[in-house]
Amino acid sequence: MLFSSPEFIYLFLPIVLTGFFWLAKWSHRIAATWLLATSLFFYGWWNPAYLGLLIGSICFNYGMGLVLARESTRPEASRRRFLLAFGVCANLALLGYFKYANFFLDSANSALGTEWHAGEIILPLGISFFTFTQIAFLVDAWRGLAREFNFIHYGLFVTYFPHLIAGPVLHHKEMMPQFGQRETYRLNWENLSVGLTLFAIGLFKKLVLADGVAPYASPVFDAAGVGADLTFLEAWGGVLAYTLQLYFDFSGYSDMAIGASRMFGVRLPLNFNSPYQALNIVDFWRRWHMTLSRFLRDYLYFALGGNRHGKARRYVNLMATMLLGGLWHGAGWTFVIWGGLHGLYLVVNHAWSGIKVTLGLPGGRWWTRLLAWSTTFLAVVIAWVFFRAESVDAALSLLTSMAGGHGVAVPGSWLTDSHWRVGWLLHTLGIQIGEAGKHVPDPWAWAWIATLLLIAARMPNSQRLLADFRPALDFVEDAGRRVAWRFSLSPVWAALTFILLVAALTRGEAGSEFLYFQF
């Protein structure tokens, strides 16, 4: 069930919300059970056959968490490590079978000339998210940090529908205490207003902005996937369109998840904080999929040694972490390369930071900030080509096109006799006028892409607009970047919220799935 679907907006969310607060008048435990049951229904709507898999995973990890918490008070360290390793390996085995079995078999077949097959395996929706969430829980139970073991609250911690399908990746300490607070079970009109506004912003981002630019992206990547040689403008138009589609799609989902949860009085952690405004790649990963970055840092990078064993080891740990982060996103060599590129970017970023300090190079000036933003954005765009492409060959072909290797041409329809000076300049620069490819966005589409890029790179995000009401758990506003036109409980903002909802819900076309559902 999609957040943007009529079933969710007109039926599921109102029924669940009404039932939750009505039952809370009689019993908080019954209300929490209702929310757990409806979250399981929400998951089962996709494929009831995998509901048993989710419930089995919950029961197994809850039991392992109890055992690890009890063992954390005992001195036998080797026994505790064995139990933790068993629990983590069981989770990774489940994830590995469903997500990576065919990938590894295909890779082995290509290398060895064999024909091993595991049959058709359907990837359970959200398995990466609920697996990582529970691995974090087991590690914290082993460390003695997990102290609450109410089964209903634990089930909600894993299955809570606003985060179940595409994140954020949660920590038990963030969520389970909220399910035990009395305030959570009291209807609060401020929470409803803030949550509905945030949900409306996210819905607008998804249905109007992300889905609106998607038609310029998919045909280009599809053409590259079948071996077509695209021209310069075709390649850049498609790649920039996908860069912005992914941004507004994921940002929209994150806003809707936080907004829907806030209606229930529960705050989710921030997962998205204007990553295309980052001035370096380290800052990008502090802003993009923030809870996954936190998980990889806390449970993988630090476990490998972090930066405690010198620069060389630090760089190896960064590369290993990002390679595994890339593989987490998808079972394919394109995702491995994407992760490897970001690992390389992080290594270069850390090395360059040290060089800047040593040489005393200037920073903070407008032109250095512009150069830093441009370099960071270009690096991210190049990596997105591998993230989206159907194969490594398709990605390399697209990058060749973006470099002008398959021709640079401007459609003749863009120029008239009155533009003869422009035509002369284009010819002088070696740019042809004529057939530039059928996938070149028209001038209005380029204006739309430029507008979306300006919004992503300069406009305040939803968390800054609603900063006075702290919609997410961990958003900290920079006092020097306060927004003048902030959200308030006023008729003006009520009207704006209504306009956003109407604009999104009357768009006409059926909304597509969120891009991160595939992970």
PDB file of C-alpha atoms in Angstrom, residues 68 80-90:
ATOM      1  CA  LEU A  68      21.435 -11.256  25.087  1.00  0.00           C
ATOM      2  CA  ARG A  80      27.787 -13.654  24.722  1.00  0.00           C
ATOM      3  CA  ARG A  81      29.803 -13.067  21.548  1.00  0.00           C
ATOM      4  CA  PHE A  82      28.679 -16.428  20.178  1.00  0.00           C
ATOM      5  CA  LEU A  83      25.004 -15.625  20.831  1.00  0.00           C
ATOM      6  CA  LEU A  84      25.344 -12.210  19.205  1.00  0.00           C
ATOM      7  CA  ALA A  85      27.132 -13.693  16.190  1.00  0.00           C
ATOM      8  CA  PHE A  86      24.423 -16.335  15.870  1.00  0.00           C
ATOM      9  CA  GLY A  87      21.629 -13.749  15.959  1.00  0.00           C
ATOM     10  CA  VAL A  88      23.319 -11.391  13.499  1.00  0.00           C
ATOM     11  CA  CYS A  89      24.260 -14.219  11.121  1.00  0.00           C
ATOM     12  CA  ALA A  90      20.695 -15.562  11.164  1.00  0.00           C
TER      13      ALA A  90
END
